[in-house]
PDB file of C-alpha atoms in Angstrom:
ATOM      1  CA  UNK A   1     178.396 165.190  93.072  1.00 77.00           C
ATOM      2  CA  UNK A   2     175.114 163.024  94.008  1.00 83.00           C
ATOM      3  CA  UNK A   3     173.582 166.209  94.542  1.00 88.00           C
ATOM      4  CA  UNK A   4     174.149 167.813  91.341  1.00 82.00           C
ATOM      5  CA  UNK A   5     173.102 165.093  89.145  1.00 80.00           C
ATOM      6  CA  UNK A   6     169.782 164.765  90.991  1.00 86.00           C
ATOM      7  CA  UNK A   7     169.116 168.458  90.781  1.00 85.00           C
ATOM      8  CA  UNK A   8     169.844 168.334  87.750  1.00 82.00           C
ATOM      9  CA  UNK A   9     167.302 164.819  86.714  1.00 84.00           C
ATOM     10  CA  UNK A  10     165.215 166.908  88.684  1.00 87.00           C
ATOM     11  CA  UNK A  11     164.242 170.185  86.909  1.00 87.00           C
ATOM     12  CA  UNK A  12     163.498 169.854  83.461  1.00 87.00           C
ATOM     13  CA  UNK A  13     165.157 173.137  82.180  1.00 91.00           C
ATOM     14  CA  UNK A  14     168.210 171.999  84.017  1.00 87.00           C
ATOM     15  CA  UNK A  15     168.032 168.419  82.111  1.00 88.00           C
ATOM     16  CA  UNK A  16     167.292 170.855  78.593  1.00 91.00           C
ATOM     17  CA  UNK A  17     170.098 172.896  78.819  1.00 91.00           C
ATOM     18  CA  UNK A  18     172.342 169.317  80.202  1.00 89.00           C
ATOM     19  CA  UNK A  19     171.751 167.506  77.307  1.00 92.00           C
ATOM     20  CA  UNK A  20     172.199 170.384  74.895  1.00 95.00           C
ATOM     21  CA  UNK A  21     174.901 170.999  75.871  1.00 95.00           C
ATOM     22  CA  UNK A  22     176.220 167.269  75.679  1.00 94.00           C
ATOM     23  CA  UNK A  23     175.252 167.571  72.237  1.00 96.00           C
ATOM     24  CA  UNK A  24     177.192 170.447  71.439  1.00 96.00           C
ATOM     25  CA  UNK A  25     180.050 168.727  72.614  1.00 95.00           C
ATOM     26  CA  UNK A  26     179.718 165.521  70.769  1.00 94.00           C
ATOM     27  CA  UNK A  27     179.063 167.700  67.916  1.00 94.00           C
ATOM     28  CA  UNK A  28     181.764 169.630  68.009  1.00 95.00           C
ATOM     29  CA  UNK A  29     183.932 166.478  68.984  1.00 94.00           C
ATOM     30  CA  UNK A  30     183.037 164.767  66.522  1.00 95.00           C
ATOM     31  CA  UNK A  31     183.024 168.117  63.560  1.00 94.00           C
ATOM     32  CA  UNK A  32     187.105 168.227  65.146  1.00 93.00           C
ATOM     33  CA  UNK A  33     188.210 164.676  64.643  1.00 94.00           C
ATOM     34  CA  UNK A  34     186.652 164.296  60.861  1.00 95.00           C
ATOM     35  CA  UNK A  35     188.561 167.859  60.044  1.00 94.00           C
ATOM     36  CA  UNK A  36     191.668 165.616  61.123  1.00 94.00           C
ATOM     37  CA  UNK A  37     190.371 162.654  59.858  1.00 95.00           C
ATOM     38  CA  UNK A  38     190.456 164.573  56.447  1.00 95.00           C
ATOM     39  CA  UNK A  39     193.577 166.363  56.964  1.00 96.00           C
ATOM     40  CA  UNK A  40     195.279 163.080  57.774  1.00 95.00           C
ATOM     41  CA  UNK A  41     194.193 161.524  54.374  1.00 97.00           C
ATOM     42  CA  UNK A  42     195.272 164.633  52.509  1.00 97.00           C
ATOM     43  CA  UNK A  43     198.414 164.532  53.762  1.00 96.00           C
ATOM     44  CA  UNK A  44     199.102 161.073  53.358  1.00 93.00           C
ATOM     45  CA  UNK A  45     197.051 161.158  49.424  1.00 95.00           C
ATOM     46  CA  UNK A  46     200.102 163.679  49.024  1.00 94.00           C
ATOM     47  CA  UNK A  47     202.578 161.413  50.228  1.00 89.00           C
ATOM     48  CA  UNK A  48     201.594 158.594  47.964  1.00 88.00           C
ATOM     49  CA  UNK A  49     201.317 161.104  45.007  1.00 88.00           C
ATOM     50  CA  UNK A  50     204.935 162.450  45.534  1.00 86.00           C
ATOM     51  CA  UNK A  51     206.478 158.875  46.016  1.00 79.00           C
ATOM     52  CA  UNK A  52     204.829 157.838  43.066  1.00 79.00           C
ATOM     53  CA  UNK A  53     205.537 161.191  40.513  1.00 82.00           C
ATOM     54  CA  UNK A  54     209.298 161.464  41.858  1.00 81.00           C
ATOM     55  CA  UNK A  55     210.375 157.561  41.989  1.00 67.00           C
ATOM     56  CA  UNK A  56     210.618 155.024  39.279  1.00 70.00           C
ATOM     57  CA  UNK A  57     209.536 152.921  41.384  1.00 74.00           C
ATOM     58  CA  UNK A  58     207.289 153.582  44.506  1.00 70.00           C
ATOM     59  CA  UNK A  59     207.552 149.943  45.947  1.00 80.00           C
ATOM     60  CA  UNK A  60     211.607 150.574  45.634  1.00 81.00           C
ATOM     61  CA  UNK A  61     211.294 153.342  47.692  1.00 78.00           C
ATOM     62  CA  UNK A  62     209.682 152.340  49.922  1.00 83.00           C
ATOM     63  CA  UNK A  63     211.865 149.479  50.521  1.00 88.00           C
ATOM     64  CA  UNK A  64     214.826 152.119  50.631  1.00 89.00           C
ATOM     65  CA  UNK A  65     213.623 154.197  53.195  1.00 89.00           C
ATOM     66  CA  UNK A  66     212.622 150.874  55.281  1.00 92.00           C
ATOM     67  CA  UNK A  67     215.904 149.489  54.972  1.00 93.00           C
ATOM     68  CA  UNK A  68     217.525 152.858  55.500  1.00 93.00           C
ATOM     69  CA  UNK A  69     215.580 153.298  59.069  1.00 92.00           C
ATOM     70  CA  UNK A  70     216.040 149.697  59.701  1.00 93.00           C
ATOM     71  CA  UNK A  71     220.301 150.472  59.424  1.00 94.00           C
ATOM     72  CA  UNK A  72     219.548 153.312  61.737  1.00 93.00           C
ATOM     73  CA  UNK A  73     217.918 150.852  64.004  1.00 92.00           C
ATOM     74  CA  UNK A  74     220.837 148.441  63.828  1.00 90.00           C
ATOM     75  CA  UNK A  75     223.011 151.293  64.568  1.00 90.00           C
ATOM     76  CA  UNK A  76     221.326 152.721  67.785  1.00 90.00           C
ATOM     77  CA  UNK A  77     221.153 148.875  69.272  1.00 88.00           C
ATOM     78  CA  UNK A  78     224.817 148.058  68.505  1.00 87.00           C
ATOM     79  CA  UNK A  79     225.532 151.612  70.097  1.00 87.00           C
ATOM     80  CA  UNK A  80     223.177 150.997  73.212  1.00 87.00           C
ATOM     81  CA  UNK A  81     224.952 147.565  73.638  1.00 84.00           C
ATOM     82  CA  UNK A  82     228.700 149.096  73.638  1.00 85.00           C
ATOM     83  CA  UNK A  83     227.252 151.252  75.999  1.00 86.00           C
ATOM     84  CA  UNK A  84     225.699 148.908  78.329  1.00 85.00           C
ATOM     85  CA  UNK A  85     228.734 147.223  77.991  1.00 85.00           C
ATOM     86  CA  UNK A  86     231.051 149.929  79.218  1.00 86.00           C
ATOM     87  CA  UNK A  87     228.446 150.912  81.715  1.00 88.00           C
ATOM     88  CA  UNK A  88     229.119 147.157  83.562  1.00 84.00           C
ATOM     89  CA  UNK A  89     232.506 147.254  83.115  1.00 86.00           C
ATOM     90  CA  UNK A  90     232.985 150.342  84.758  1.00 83.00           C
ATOM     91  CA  UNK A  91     230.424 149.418  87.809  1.00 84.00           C
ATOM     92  CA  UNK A  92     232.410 146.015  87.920  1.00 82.00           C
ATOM     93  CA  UNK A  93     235.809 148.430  88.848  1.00 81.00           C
ATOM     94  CA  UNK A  94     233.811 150.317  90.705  1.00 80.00           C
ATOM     95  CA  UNK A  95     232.473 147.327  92.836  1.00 81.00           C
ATOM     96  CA  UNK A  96     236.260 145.930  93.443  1.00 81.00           C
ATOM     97  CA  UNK A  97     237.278 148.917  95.142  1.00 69.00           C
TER      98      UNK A  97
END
């Protein structure tokens, strides 16, 4: 690997055609994450726009779908604790036999 990058330091067309394309990279790196940089605000602009066209209130909503995932929540850790719960029990038997 040593050897490569000292070739490479080395002979100026090698260094050229390194570093362009290291700037093609970035370039297109960075040309990639502003197209979903962009699509990411669209998205959520539309979001916003349809919460706030569709609902008398927007805050409202927003509280209904928090408290509505928040019962979902509560319902998946009351479930995983039954289970858990069932789960010793049944090692418990197991470990008297």
């Amino acid at each position: 690997m040593d050897i490569v990058f000292q070739q490479i330091l080395e002979q100026p067309l090698l260094l050229a055609a390194a570093l362009i394309i290291v700037v093609l990279l970035a370039y297109f790196l960075i040309k990639k994450l502003m197209k979903l940089a962009l699509i990411l605000i669209v998205i959520g602009a539309a979001f916003l726009a349809y919460i706030y066209f569709t609902a008398d209130n927007p805050q409202e909503k927003i509280e209904q779908i928090l408290d509505t995932g928040m019962e979902k929540i509560e319902q998946v850790q009351d479930g995983a604790g039954a289970l858990k719960e069932q789960i010793e029990k049944k090692v418990d038997e197991l470990n008297k036999k």
